[in-house]
Coordinates of C-alpha atoms in Angstrom, one line a residue:
Chain A
L1 CA 53.3 194.3 46.8
D2 CA 50.9 192.0 45.1
E3 CA 49.2 194.8 43.1
T4 CA 52.4 195.9 41.6
Q5 CA 53.3 192.3 40.7
V6 CA 50.1 191.6 39.0
R7 CA 50.2 194.9 37.0
Q8 CA 53.7 194.3 35.9
D9 CA 53.0 191.0 34.3
P10 CA 49.6 190.3 32.9
E11 CA 50.7 186.9 31.8
V12 CA 51.2 185.7 35.3
P13 CA 48.2 183.9 36.7
S14 CA 46.9 185.4 39.9
A15 CA 47.7 182.3 42.0
V16 CA 51.3 182.5 41.0
A17 CA 51.5 186.2 41.9
A18 CA 49.9 185.4 45.3
I19 CA 52.5 182.7 45.9
R20 CA 55.3 184.9 44.9
T21 CA 54.1 187.6 47.3
L22 CA 53.8 185.1 50.1
L23 CA 57.3 183.9 49.4
E24 CA 58.6 187.5 49.6
F25 CA 56.7 187.9 52.9
L26 CA 58.3 184.7 54.2
K27 CA 61.8 186.0 53.4
R28 CA 61.1 189.2 55.4
D29 CA 59.2 187.7 58.2
Q30 CA 60.6 188.1 61.7
S31 CA 58.6 185.5 63.7
E32 CA 60.3 183.2 66.1
T33 CA 58.1 180.2 65.9
I34 CA 56.4 178.2 63.2
L35 CA 53.0 179.0 64.7
G36 CA 53.7 182.7 64.5
L37 CA 54.8 182.3 60.9
R38 CA 51.6 180.5 60.1
E39 CA 49.5 183.1 61.7
N40 CA 51.2 185.9 59.9
L41 CA 50.8 184.0 56.6
T42 CA 47.1 183.4 57.2
Q43 CA 46.6 187.1 57.8
T44 CA 48.5 188.0 54.6
I45 CA 46.4 185.5 52.6
R46 CA 43.3 187.0 54.0
R47 CA 44.5 190.5 52.9
L48 CA 45.3 189.1 49.4
E49 CA 41.9 187.6 49.1
E50 CA 40.4 191.0 50.0
A51 CA 42.2 192.5 47.1
D52 CA 41.4 189.8 44.6
S53 CA 38.6 187.4 45.5
S54 CA 39.2 184.8 42.9
V55 CA 39.3 181.1 43.6
A56 CA 42.8 180.9 42.2
V57 CA 44.3 183.1 44.9
S58 CA 42.6 181.1 47.6
S59 CA 43.9 177.8 46.2
G60 CA 47.4 179.3 45.8
G61 CA 47.3 180.5 49.4
E62 CA 46.1 177.2 50.8
L63 CA 48.8 175.3 48.8
F64 CA 51.4 177.6 50.2
L65 CA 50.2 177.0 53.8
R66 CA 50.3 173.3 53.2
F67 CA 53.8 173.6 51.8
I68 CA 54.8 175.3 55.0
S69 CA 53.3 172.7 57.2
L70 CA 54.9 169.8 55.2
T71 CA 58.3 171.5 55.3
S72 CA 58.1 172.3 59.0
L73 CA 57.4 168.7 59.8
E74 CA 60.7 167.7 58.3
H75 CA 62.8 170.4 59.9
P76 CA 61.8 171.4 63.4
D77 CA 64.5 174.1 63.7
L78 CA 63.1 177.4 62.5
S79 CA 66.1 179.0 60.9
Q80 CA 67.0 175.9 59.0
C81 CA 63.4 175.4 58.1
K82 CA 63.2 178.8 56.7
K83 CA 66.2 178.3 54.5
V84 CA 64.8 175.1 53.1
M85 CA 61.4 176.7 52.6
V86 CA 62.8 179.6 50.6
E87 CA 64.8 177.2 48.5
R88 CA 61.8 175.0 47.8
G89 CA 59.6 178.0 47.3
E90 CA 61.8 179.3 44.5
L91 CA 61.9 175.8 42.9
F92 CA 58.1 175.5 43.2
L93 CA 57.6 178.8 41.4
K94 CA 60.0 177.8 38.7
K95 CA 58.1 174.5 38.2
I96 CA 54.7 176.0 38.0
S97 CA 55.8 178.7 35.6
L98 CA 56.4 175.8 33.2
S99 CA 53.1 174.2 33.9
R100 CA 51.2 176.2 31.3
S101 CA 53.6 174.9 28.5
K102 CA 53.2 171.4 29.8
V103 CA 49.4 171.6 29.6
A104 CA 49.6 173.1 26.1
K105 CA 51.9 170.2 25.0
L106 CA 49.4 167.6 26.2
C107 CA 46.3 169.3 24.8
H108 CA 47.2 170.4 21.3
T109 CA 47.3 166.8 20.0
F110 CA 43.5 166.7 20.6
I111 CA 42.9 169.5 18.1
K112 CA 42.7 167.9 14.7
D113 CA 43.1 169.6 11.4
G114 CA 40.0 171.5 10.3
A115 CA 38.5 171.5 13.8
K116 CA 36.1 174.2 15.0
I117 CA 36.6 175.0 18.6
L118 CA 34.4 176.9 21.0
T119 CA 35.8 178.6 24.0
H120 CA 34.5 180.8 26.7
S121 CA 35.8 184.1 27.9
S122 CA 39.4 184.9 28.1
S123 CA 41.8 182.2 29.4
R124 CA 45.6 182.4 29.1
V125 CA 45.9 178.7 29.2
V126 CA 43.5 178.1 26.4
L127 CA 45.4 180.8 24.4
K128 CA 48.6 178.9 25.0
V129 CA 47.0 175.6 23.8
L130 CA 45.7 177.3 20.7
E131 CA 49.1 178.9 20.1
S132 CA 50.8 175.5 20.2
A133 CA 48.3 173.9 17.9
A134 CA 48.8 176.8 15.4
A135 CA 52.6 176.4 15.7
D136 CA 52.0 172.7 14.9
K137 CA 50.7 173.9 11.5
K138 CA 47.1 172.8 12.3
R139 CA 44.3 174.7 10.6
F140 CA 41.3 175.4 12.8
T141 CA 38.7 178.1 13.6
V142 CA 37.7 179.4 16.9
Y143 CA 34.4 180.8 18.3
V144 CA 34.7 182.9 21.4
T145 CA 31.8 183.9 23.5
E146 CA 31.4 187.5 24.2
S147 CA 31.3 186.7 28.0
Q148 CA 29.4 189.6 29.6
P149 CA 29.5 191.5 31.9
D150 CA 33.2 192.2 31.4
S151 CA 33.4 191.2 27.8
A152 CA 36.5 189.2 26.8
G153 CA 37.1 190.9 23.5
Q154 CA 40.8 190.7 24.2
M155 CA 40.8 186.9 23.5
A156 CA 39.6 187.6 20.0
D157 CA 42.3 190.2 19.4
K158 CA 45.0 187.9 20.7
L159 CA 43.9 185.1 18.4
Q160 CA 43.8 187.4 15.4
N161 CA 47.3 188.3 16.1
L162 CA 48.2 184.6 15.8
N163 CA 46.4 184.5 12.5
I164 CA 43.7 182.1 13.7
P165 CA 40.3 182.8 12.2
V166 CA 38.1 183.8 15.1
T167 CA 34.4 184.7 15.5
V168 CA 32.9 186.3 18.6
V169 CA 29.4 185.0 19.4
L170 CA 26.8 186.2 21.9
D171 CA 26.5 184.3 25.1
A172 CA 23.0 183.5 24.2
A173 CA 24.1 182.1 20.8
V174 CA 25.9 179.1 22.3
G175 CA 23.0 176.7 21.7
Y176 CA 22.7 178.0 18.1
I177 CA 26.4 177.5 17.3
M178 CA 26.9 174.2 19.1
E179 CA 26.0 172.0 16.1
K180 CA 28.7 173.6 14.0
V181 CA 31.4 173.1 16.6
D182 CA 33.7 170.0 17.0
L183 CA 34.9 170.5 20.5
V184 CA 34.8 172.9 23.4
I185 CA 37.9 173.9 25.4
V186 CA 37.7 176.1 28.5
G187 CA 40.0 177.2 31.2
A188 CA 39.2 177.0 34.9
E189 CA 39.6 179.4 37.8
G190 CA 39.4 176.5 40.2
V191 CA 39.1 172.7 40.0
V192 CA 37.1 171.2 42.9
E193 CA 37.4 167.9 44.6
S194 CA 34.6 166.2 42.7
G195 CA 36.4 166.9 39.4
G196 CA 34.1 169.8 38.5
I197 CA 35.3 173.3 37.8
I198 CA 34.6 176.8 38.8
N199 CA 34.9 179.2 35.9
K200 CA 33.4 182.4 34.5
I201 CA 29.7 182.6 34.5
G202 CA 28.3 180.9 31.4
T203 CA 30.5 177.9 31.5
Y204 CA 27.8 175.7 33.0
Q205 CA 25.5 176.6 30.2
L206 CA 28.2 175.8 27.7
A207 CA 28.8 172.4 29.3
V208 CA 25.1 171.4 29.3
C209 CA 24.7 172.4 25.7
S210 CA 27.8 170.4 24.6
K211 CA 26.5 167.4 26.5
A212 CA 23.2 167.7 24.7
H213 CA 25.0 167.7 21.4
N214 CA 27.5 165.0 22.3
K215 CA 30.5 167.3 21.8
P216 CA 33.6 166.7 24.0
F217 CA 34.1 169.3 26.7
Y218 CA 37.7 169.7 27.6
V219 CA 39.1 171.7 30.6
V220 CA 42.7 173.0 30.7
A221 CA 44.0 174.0 34.1
E222 CA 47.3 174.0 36.0
S223 CA 47.6 171.8 39.1
F224 CA 47.9 174.7 41.6
K225 CA 44.2 175.5 40.8
F226 CA 43.0 172.4 42.6
V227 CA 41.0 173.6 45.6
R228 CA 39.4 171.8 48.5
L229 CA 35.8 172.5 47.9
Y230 CA 33.0 170.1 47.2
P231 CA 30.0 172.0 45.9
L232 CA 26.9 169.9 45.3
N233 CA 25.1 172.7 43.3
Q234 CA 25.5 176.3 42.3
Q235 CA 24.4 177.6 45.7
D236 CA 27.1 175.7 47.5
V237 CA 29.9 177.8 46.0
P238 CA 31.0 180.2 48.8
E239 CA 29.8 183.8 48.4
R240 CA 33.3 185.2 48.7
F241 CA 34.3 183.6 45.3
K242 CA 31.1 184.5 43.4
Y243 CA 31.6 188.3 43.4
K244 CA 34.5 190.6 42.8
A245 CA 36.4 191.8 45.9
D246 CA 35.1 195.4 45.4
T247 CA 31.5 194.3 45.2
L248 CA 31.9 192.2 48.4
K249 CA 33.1 195.3 50.3
A250 CA 30.7 197.8 48.9
V251 CA 27.4 196.1 48.6
E252 CA 25.1 195.2 51.6
D253 CA 22.6 192.8 50.0
L254 CA 24.4 190.4 47.8
A255 CA 21.1 188.9 46.5
E256 CA 20.9 191.9 44.2
E257 CA 24.3 191.3 42.6
H258 CA 25.1 189.1 39.6
P259 CA 27.5 186.3 40.3
M260 CA 30.7 186.3 38.3
I261 CA 31.4 182.5 38.4
D262 CA 29.5 179.3 38.2
Y263 CA 30.1 175.6 39.0
T264 CA 30.2 172.9 36.3
P265 CA 29.7 169.4 37.6
P266 CA 32.1 166.6 36.6
S267 CA 29.5 164.6 34.7
L268 CA 29.6 167.2 32.0
I269 CA 33.4 167.2 31.6
T270 CA 35.1 164.8 29.3
L271 CA 38.7 165.3 30.2
L272 CA 40.9 167.6 32.2
F273 CA 44.4 168.6 30.9
T274 CA 46.7 169.5 33.7
D275 CA 50.5 169.6 34.2
L276 CA 50.0 166.3 36.1
G277 CA 48.8 164.6 32.9
V278 CA 45.5 164.0 31.2
L279 CA 43.0 163.3 33.9
T280 CA 39.4 162.0 34.0
P281 CA 37.3 164.0 36.5
S282 CA 37.4 161.0 38.9
A283 CA 41.2 161.2 39.0
V284 CA 41.1 164.7 40.3
S285 CA 40.1 163.8 43.8
D286 CA 42.8 161.2 43.9
E287 CA 45.4 164.0 43.3
L288 CA 43.9 166.2 46.0
I289 CA 43.9 163.4 48.5
K290 CA 47.6 162.7 47.8
L291 CA 48.4 166.2 48.7
Y292 CA 46.2 167.0 51.6
L293 CA 46.0 163.8 53.5
Chain B
M1 CA 82.6 133.5 18.9
P2 CA 79.8 132.6 21.1
G3 CA 78.9 136.3 21.9
A4 CA 78.5 137.2 18.3
D5 CA 76.4 134.1 17.7
K6 CA 74.0 135.0 20.4
E7 CA 73.7 138.5 19.1
A8 CA 73.0 137.3 15.6
D9 CA 70.4 134.9 17.0
L10 CA 68.8 137.7 18.9
T11 CA 68.5 140.0 15.9
E12 CA 67.2 137.1 13.8
R13 CA 64.5 136.5 16.3
I14 CA 63.5 140.1 16.4
E15 CA 63.4 140.3 12.7
A16 CA 61.2 137.2 12.5
F17 CA 58.9 138.7 15.1
L18 CA 58.6 142.0 13.3
A19 CA 57.8 140.2 10.0
D20 CA 55.2 138.1 11.7
L21 CA 53.6 141.2 13.3
K22 CA 53.4 142.9 9.9
R23 CA 51.7 139.9 8.4
G24 CA 49.4 139.2 11.3
G25 CA 47.5 142.5 10.9
C26 CA 46.5 142.3 7.3
G27 CA 44.4 139.7 5.5
T28 CA 41.3 138.2 7.0
G29 CA 41.6 139.6 10.5
P30 CA 44.3 139.0 13.1
I31 CA 45.8 135.6 12.8
R32 CA 47.3 135.5 16.3
G33 CA 45.4 136.4 19.5
S34 CA 46.7 139.3 21.5
G35 CA 47.6 137.0 24.4
E36 CA 50.2 135.2 22.3
T37 CA 51.5 138.6 21.0
A38 CA 51.9 139.8 24.5
R39 CA 53.7 136.7 25.6
E40 CA 56.1 136.7 22.6
T41 CA 56.9 140.3 23.1
T42 CA 57.7 139.8 26.7
A43 CA 59.8 136.8 26.0
L44 CA 61.7 138.7 23.4
L45 CA 62.3 141.6 25.7
R46 CA 63.6 139.2 28.3
K47 CA 66.1 137.8 25.7
V48 CA 67.1 141.4 24.9
T49 CA 67.7 142.1 28.6
A50 CA 69.7 138.9 29.0
Q51 CA 71.9 139.2 25.9
A52 CA 72.3 142.8 24.9
R53 CA 75.3 144.7 26.2
W54 CA 74.4 147.3 28.8
S55 CA 76.0 148.6 32.0
S56 CA 73.4 150.7 33.7
A57 CA 69.6 150.9 33.8
G58 CA 69.6 153.9 31.6
D59 CA 71.3 152.0 28.8
L60 CA 68.9 149.1 29.1
M61 CA 65.9 151.4 29.0
E62 CA 67.3 153.1 25.8
I63 CA 67.7 149.7 24.2
I64 CA 64.3 148.5 25.1
R65 CA 62.8 151.8 23.9
K66 CA 64.5 151.5 20.6
E67 CA 63.3 147.9 20.1
G68 CA 59.9 149.0 21.3
R69 CA 59.6 151.7 18.7
R70 CA 60.6 149.3 15.9
M71 CA 58.0 146.8 17.1
T72 CA 55.2 149.3 17.4
A73 CA 56.0 150.8 14.0
A74 CA 55.7 147.3 12.4
Q75 CA 52.0 147.1 13.4
P76 CA 50.6 150.2 15.0
S77 CA 47.2 148.8 15.5
E78 CA 48.5 146.0 17.8
T79 CA 48.7 148.0 21.0
T80 CA 49.7 145.0 23.2
V81 CA 53.2 145.2 21.9
G82 CA 53.6 148.8 23.1
N83 CA 51.9 148.0 26.4
M84 CA 54.4 145.2 27.2
V85 CA 57.3 147.4 26.4
L86 CA 55.9 150.0 28.8
R87 CA 55.4 147.3 31.5
V88 CA 59.1 146.2 31.1
L89 CA 60.3 149.8 31.4
K90 CA 58.3 150.2 34.6
I91 CA 59.8 147.0 35.9
I92 CA 63.3 148.3 35.2
R93 CA 62.5 151.6 37.0
E94 CA 61.2 149.7 40.0
E95 CA 64.1 147.4 40.3
Y96 CA 66.5 150.3 39.9
A97 CA 64.8 152.2 42.7
R98 CA 64.8 149.1 44.9
S99 CA 68.5 148.6 44.3
R100 CA 69.1 152.2 45.2
G101 CA 67.3 151.6 48.5
S102 CA 64.8 154.3 48.0
S103 CA 61.2 153.4 48.5
E104 CA 59.0 153.0 45.5
E105 CA 56.8 155.9 46.6
T106 CA 59.4 158.6 46.0
D107 CA 59.8 157.8 42.3
Q108 CA 56.1 157.7 41.6
Q109 CA 54.3 160.0 39.2
E110 CA 53.9 163.7 39.4
S111 CA 51.5 164.9 42.0
L112 CA 50.9 168.2 43.8
H113 CA 52.6 166.6 46.8
K114 CA 55.7 165.9 44.9
L115 CA 55.8 169.4 43.5
L116 CA 55.8 170.8 46.9
T117 CA 58.2 168.6 48.7
S118 CA 60.8 167.5 46.3
G119 CA 64.2 168.8 47.1
G120 CA 65.5 169.4 43.6
L121 CA 64.5 169.0 40.0
S122 CA 64.7 165.2 39.8
D123 CA 67.2 164.3 37.1
E124 CA 67.1 160.6 37.6
N125 CA 69.4 159.5 34.9
F126 CA 69.7 155.9 36.0
R127 CA 73.4 155.9 35.5
Q128 CA 74.4 153.9 38.5
H129 CA 75.6 150.3 38.0
Y130 CA 74.2 147.6 40.2
V131 CA 75.5 144.1 40.1
H132 CA 72.2 142.3 40.7
L133 CA 70.1 144.6 38.5
K134 CA 70.1 142.2 35.6
A135 CA 69.1 139.2 37.6
N136 CA 66.4 141.2 39.4
V137 CA 64.9 142.5 36.1
I138 CA 64.9 139.1 34.5
E139 CA 63.2 137.6 37.5
A140 CA 60.6 140.4 37.4
I141 CA 60.0 139.8 33.7
N142 CA 59.5 136.1 34.5
E143 CA 56.8 137.0 37.0
L144 CA 55.2 139.1 34.3
L145 CA 55.2 136.2 32.0
T146 CA 53.6 133.9 34.6
E147 CA 50.9 136.6 35.1
L148 CA 50.3 136.7 31.3
E149 CA 49.9 133.0 31.1
G150 CA 47.3 132.9 33.8
T151 CA 45.1 135.9 32.6
T152 CA 42.4 133.9 30.7
D153 CA 42.0 131.5 33.6
N154 CA 41.8 134.3 36.2
I155 CA 39.1 136.0 34.2
A156 CA 37.2 132.8 33.6
M157 CA 37.3 132.0 37.3
Q158 CA 35.1 135.1 38.0
A159 CA 32.4 133.9 35.6
L160 CA 30.1 132.2 38.1
E161 CA 29.7 135.5 40.1
H162 CA 28.3 137.2 37.0
I163 CA 26.3 134.7 35.1
H164 CA 23.2 133.2 36.6
S165 CA 20.9 130.4 35.5
N166 CA 18.4 130.9 32.6
E167 CA 20.0 134.2 31.6
V168 CA 20.3 135.4 28.0
I169 CA 23.7 136.8 27.3
M170 CA 24.7 138.6 24.1
T171 CA 28.2 138.8 22.7
V172 CA 29.8 140.2 19.5
G173 CA 32.2 138.5 17.2
R174 CA 34.9 136.2 18.5
S175 CA 36.9 136.8 21.7
R176 CA 38.9 134.0 23.3
T177 CA 38.6 135.6 26.7
V178 CA 34.8 135.7 26.5
E179 CA 34.7 132.1 25.1
A180 CA 36.7 130.9 28.1
F181 CA 34.5 133.0 30.5
L182 CA 31.3 131.5 29.1
K183 CA 32.6 128.0 29.0
D184 CA 33.6 128.2 32.6
A185 CA 30.2 129.3 33.7
A186 CA 28.5 126.6 31.6
R187 CA 30.1 123.9 33.8
K188 CA 27.6 124.8 36.6
R189 CA 24.9 126.9 35.0
K190 CA 22.5 126.7 32.1
F191 CA 22.1 129.8 30.0
H192 CA 21.5 131.0 26.4
V193 CA 24.0 132.9 24.4
I194 CA 23.2 135.2 21.4
V195 CA 26.2 135.9 19.2
A196 CA 26.2 138.8 16.7
E197 CA 28.0 137.5 13.6
C198 CA 30.0 140.7 13.1
A199 CA 30.2 141.1 9.3
P200 CA 32.2 141.2 7.0
F201 CA 34.6 138.7 8.6
C202 CA 31.8 136.9 10.4
Q203 CA 33.9 135.7 13.3
G204 CA 30.7 135.2 15.3
H205 CA 30.1 132.0 13.4
E206 CA 33.3 130.4 14.8
M207 CA 32.5 131.6 18.3
A208 CA 29.0 130.1 18.1
T209 CA 30.4 126.7 16.9
N210 CA 32.9 126.6 19.8
L211 CA 30.3 127.5 22.3
S212 CA 27.8 124.9 21.1
K213 CA 30.6 122.3 21.3
A214 CA 30.7 123.1 25.0
S215 CA 26.9 122.4 25.1
I216 CA 25.8 126.0 25.5
E217 CA 22.6 126.9 23.7
T218 CA 23.7 129.4 21.1
T219 CA 21.9 131.6 18.5
V220 CA 23.6 133.6 15.8
I221 CA 22.0 136.8 14.6
A222 CA 22.9 139.3 11.9
D223 CA 24.3 142.7 13.1
A224 CA 21.2 144.5 11.9
A225 CA 19.1 142.5 14.4
I226 CA 21.1 143.6 17.5
F227 CA 18.7 146.3 18.6
A228 CA 15.6 144.2 17.9
V229 CA 16.9 141.3 20.1
M230 CA 18.3 143.5 22.8
S231 CA 15.1 143.7 24.8
R232 CA 15.3 140.0 25.5
V233 CA 18.9 140.1 26.7
N234 CA 19.9 140.2 30.3
K235 CA 23.6 141.0 30.0
V236 CA 26.0 141.9 27.2
I237 CA 29.5 140.4 27.6
I238 CA 32.2 141.5 25.1
G239 CA 35.9 141.4 24.6
T240 CA 38.0 144.2 23.2
Q241 CA 41.2 144.8 21.4
T242 CA 42.4 147.7 23.6
V243 CA 41.2 149.5 26.8
L244 CA 42.0 153.2 26.6
A245 CA 43.2 155.4 29.4
N246 CA 39.9 157.2 29.8
G247 CA 38.0 153.9 30.3
G248 CA 36.8 153.7 26.7
L249 CA 37.3 150.8 24.3
R250 CA 38.8 150.2 21.0
A251 CA 36.9 147.1 19.9
V252 CA 35.8 145.3 16.8
N253 CA 33.5 147.1 14.5
G254 CA 29.9 146.8 15.6
T255 CA 30.6 147.0 19.4
H256 CA 29.5 150.6 19.6
T257 CA 26.1 149.6 18.2
V258 CA 25.8 146.9 20.8
A259 CA 26.8 149.4 23.5
L260 CA 24.3 152.0 22.4
A261 CA 21.5 149.4 22.2
A262 CA 22.4 148.1 25.6
R263 CA 22.3 151.6 27.1
H264 CA 18.9 152.2 25.5
H265 CA 17.5 149.1 27.2
S266 CA 19.5 149.6 30.4
T267 CA 21.2 146.3 30.0
P268 CA 24.6 146.0 31.8
L269 CA 27.6 145.9 29.5
I270 CA 30.5 143.8 30.8
V271 CA 33.9 143.9 29.2
C272 CA 36.3 141.0 29.8
A273 CA 39.8 142.3 29.2
P274 CA 43.1 141.2 30.7
M275 CA 45.4 143.9 32.1
F276 CA 47.9 143.7 29.2
K277 CA 45.3 145.3 26.9
L278 CA 45.3 148.5 28.9
S279 CA 46.9 151.2 26.9
P280 CA 47.9 154.8 28.0
Q281 CA 46.7 156.3 24.8
V282 CA 43.5 158.3 24.6
V283 CA 43.3 159.4 21.0
I284 CA 43.3 156.6 18.5
T285 CA 43.4 156.9 14.8
T286 CA 40.9 154.7 13.0
V287 CA 42.3 151.7 11.1
V288 CA 40.5 151.4 7.9
R289 CA 40.5 148.8 5.2
N290 CA 39.3 149.8 1.8
R291 CA 37.9 147.2 -0.5
I292 CA 36.8 148.0 -4.0
I293 CA 34.0 145.6 -4.9
L294 CA 32.6 147.5 -7.8
S295 CA 34.8 149.7 -10.0
K296 CA 33.0 152.9 -9.3
V297 CA 32.2 152.4 -5.6
N298 CA 34.7 152.9 -2.7
V299 CA 33.9 150.8 0.3
H300 CA 34.9 152.2 3.7
C301 CA 35.4 149.4 6.2
P302 CA 36.7 150.5 9.6
V303 CA 38.2 147.6 11.6
F304 CA 37.7 149.1 15.0
D305 CA 35.1 151.1 16.9
Y306 CA 35.5 153.6 19.7
V307 CA 33.2 152.9 22.6
P308 CA 33.0 155.8 25.2
P309 CA 33.4 154.9 28.9
E310 CA 29.8 156.1 29.8
L311 CA 28.3 153.1 28.0
I312 CA 30.3 150.5 29.9
T313 CA 29.2 149.1 33.3
L314 CA 32.1 146.9 34.4
F315 CA 35.5 145.8 33.4
I316 CA 36.5 142.2 34.4
S317 CA 40.2 141.7 34.3
N318 CA 42.6 139.2 35.8
I319 CA 42.9 141.4 38.9
G320 CA 39.1 141.6 39.5
G321 CA 36.2 143.8 38.5
N322 CA 36.5 147.6 38.1
A323 CA 34.4 150.5 37.1
P324 CA 35.5 152.4 33.9
S325 CA 36.2 155.5 36.0
Y326 CA 38.9 153.6 37.9
I327 CA 40.9 152.7 34.9
Y328 CA 43.2 155.7 35.3
R329 CA 44.3 154.4 38.6
L330 CA 45.1 150.9 37.3
M331 CA 47.1 152.5 34.6
S332 CA 49.2 154.6 36.9
E333 CA 50.1 151.4 38.7
L334 CA 51.2 149.6 35.5
Y335 CA 53.0 152.3 33.6
H336 CA 55.2 155.3 34.3
P337 CA 54.0 158.6 32.9
E338 CA 57.3 159.4 31.4
D339 CA 57.2 156.4 29.2
H340 CA 53.8 157.1 27.7
D341 CA 55.2 158.4 24.4
L342 CA 57.6 155.8 23.3

């Protein structure tokens, strides 16, 4: 169910596809008790994670589980609870489909005329931000990193379609190009409790370089990517996120594999643009506490 | 007719205020302090609430927003005007919510929690009419005015905790808040103050005269000497024009220099700023004054500096001391996110 969803619409972020699948599952579920429902859902989430091991799916799944618990507290009767859940689920999906535009609206004012922007890998949110800035008649140039091992050449093509001058640079050339750049904007696969982010490998390097050159480092992420992790260093990020799902199943010794993501600590991030507003990294944990406690 | 008279009087007062604002920003530096601006704005908004014709909270908010836009357009660099308008809007929302009987929590800002649990897309249009809303709002605005009147004293009261005997304190230009702060500490402690004169308006001179009248040992230095003297300074205490949402400052020209020098020598940088200076903006356009002193030379003279939050140690406000990373929280308590763009 999930595979078909994701393939149908490449614009949909993986977390949203996961949540949509879970909602469908909820509608068809036959369990008699809330506990049974939760167990089935947890199993489904685990199966989804096996198909796509990104942080976003995990955070989307946890958010959905939390949503179920909160709703079940208000309506102890199962059938009524289910009706309310399905209603609220649809509403939630509608709201988060608007979140990307909200983020773009907040962020594009930070892009000034004549700015040179550096971004990493392919992010649909960053693309939306750059689209809104271009629609606002701002002139700017973009440098995109090549982002091996699965090169993000698609980002460059999409930007060219929008008539934005774009240059692809090697991952190794980030230090070289940093002095020319005015600001750095990246997306995030997950935003952790400390206010740091988990994103495609190479983001940490980018952040360290931009700090050394005193360039602002902006992160754009929707709020459903907030995840309850608190890594203190790179090794703390759980293994199941670091590698693609196929790799996790196929390979015995993970020490031989290259990780696909890294962790950027909050001290290197200037501001986070989310659909909840413009946040400093210290404000992120506040938002997570409001939800989970 | 008495009604028409009152309205004419109100518009007259607003016009006078706008004209004053426009004058206050140009010339040789701000003529009026931001505290007075804040108080006058709030008093004016109270008059608008009392005298304008409105039947529901939504109407009142529209009227206030319209007046607010006019006032901020008159003098965009004076952010306290906009801040007070936002405070009043928040007061109106709170009183409306209280009248409706719903707790204040439910109408709070966007959060993940709210995304998950809200029953429907909230279209709060504030259309309901409540009899006591006017009285409640005016009472709340009066409370705000009392708070505004006490800000400098509240900040000065905290001086003794931060200033110790035989310390050397550095400050920049002239700030009424810092002046009161230092004078309050001088009643019980003996310390030295070094004032950077802050060219080209040299307001540091006036500050030094006032401080020495309160028997504080003061030294005036040129801006170029800031770094050289910093090694002998124990603390830097400055005022600011605005506190931005990310914890940064928009302060008088020269403050960034002081902040960098203090960071280099690991000297704590304390900012004394009352809560009404807190603004939800993050991006500020620089205000520049050009003076042509020779016919072929263009002189660029920015009025304000941006100081990033990493250089600041502590904010002392009328509600106590806070770290710059906490400013976002204080802001969420003072203003409602939907009002951020007037």
